[in-house]
């Protein structure tokens, strides 16, 4: 993993950073989909 | 009978009953057992919830012992490992008492409703997460930690896909709800369950109703409208390979008066019900507590669209008020937990004779069967044996 360089807990920069650095089942070329996936994950966690 | 034939037979019985197509040759028996089945297996809740291989054994035993026609819950209701991977403690499992409690943690104050409505995603990200997860609040969260959450989420989905396949292929269980019609989460229910909590929402509806409406509209853009569009774009007609086309579980109505129901909930809930009617699709409607507040709105639905699953309402009263709706229920946990096998069988017979005479009845438990004292194995065995052989 890359060293943390931005504050993950801020939006939208945290979403962008996580989308760039997480292992996700979507290629890095498709960054909007990766960001959408990360936002969806946080939406799930906040409802749990 | 082959596995496929038995699955088709079960699906047909459920469809015939819920859609009033014909009087089914026997009344279908549906499982609404949740954590009780873990205790019935003989292990601790925390053990099964943290071990998917064990949860699989729990589900296998549940079907092997009681031979249901469909099972609503297959160990997926309390996916505790996912939030726990980020240090969340919303679920509190008490093995000694055999209970799982969901902590009502407001993540938004009444004064923050405007901010929530302006940008729900930003609000959840920056404030909601901090109020649920200590590592988010103190900013020690790392990419690795989030990756662990994704890993746990993957394991959970893997388990769930596996248990669905096991139930389908080894136990001839039909799919409970069609997967192609989308899912809608009414903004008000979201505010109630996860955002404001019971007390704050009750106050906000009285003191700041316009802001509640604005928040509902903002939440609906991501949690409701896409799901409704999926339903509206779905193929017309029921999917006869599944038990129901749609499922609605609702809790927020329990704190609403009639005016609040009409103002804050029915505008959205009604859009879903109307879409189901328009698309000729069936729904299992589980409104926790009493659903009485909604009965007037269901009276005009065509026969066979709505299957009511009464929790606290008397099933005979529901039938009288809503003769156009099928009933999934009739078996009180109070009786399953403290009655005798004969008393349970007498209740099943009464329900089958009174409610299933002309179709429109499926036997099910009135509540999500969760606690140790909600049922005894002896009673559930007696009910299962009787219902499989009884011809009303």
mmCIF file of C-alpha atoms in Angstrom, chain A residues 11-39:
data_model
loop_
_atom_site.group_PDB
_atom_site.id
_atom_site.type_symbol
_atom_site.label_atom_id
_atom_site.label_comp_id
_atom_site.label_asym_id
_atom_site.label_seq_id
_atom_site.Cartn_x
_atom_site.Cartn_y
_atom_site.Cartn_z
ATOM 1 C CA UNK A 11 -14.683 14.162 0.871
ATOM 2 C CA UNK A 12 -14.105 14.143 -2.065
ATOM 3 C CA UNK A 13 -10.316 13.892 -1.704
ATOM 4 C CA UNK A 14 -10.562 10.830 0.553
ATOM 5 C CA UNK A 15 -12.805 9.051 -1.944
ATOM 6 C CA UNK A 16 -10.424 9.822 -4.788
ATOM 7 C CA UNK A 17 -7.417 8.642 -2.768
ATOM 8 C CA UNK A 18 -9.074 5.393 -1.751
ATOM 9 C CA UNK A 19 -10.212 4.775 -5.323
ATOM 10 C CA UNK A 20 -6.610 5.169 -6.471
ATOM 11 C CA UNK A 21 -5.075 2.985 -3.787
ATOM 12 C CA UNK A 22 -7.484 0.207 -2.873
ATOM 13 C CA UNK A 23 -7.480 -3.149 -4.613
ATOM 14 C CA UNK A 24 -10.845 -3.043 -6.349
ATOM 15 C CA UNK A 25 -12.377 -5.339 -8.979
ATOM 16 C CA UNK A 26 -12.478 -2.476 -11.498
ATOM 17 C CA UNK A 27 -9.494 -1.407 -13.641
ATOM 18 C CA UNK A 28 -7.744 1.831 -12.708
ATOM 19 C CA UNK A 29 -8.612 3.247 -16.119
ATOM 20 C CA UNK A 30 -12.213 3.415 -14.994
ATOM 21 C CA UNK A 31 -11.737 5.801 -12.094
ATOM 22 C CA UNK A 32 -15.355 7.051 -11.929
ATOM 23 C CA UNK A 33 -16.522 3.475 -11.332
ATOM 24 C CA UNK A 34 -13.834 2.958 -8.685
ATOM 25 C CA UNK A 35 -14.872 6.157 -6.898
ATOM 26 C CA UNK A 36 -18.509 5.047 -7.103
ATOM 27 C CA UNK A 37 -17.560 1.729 -5.542
ATOM 28 C CA UNK A 38 -15.737 3.426 -2.670
ATOM 29 C CA UNK A 39 -18.622 5.834 -2.059
#
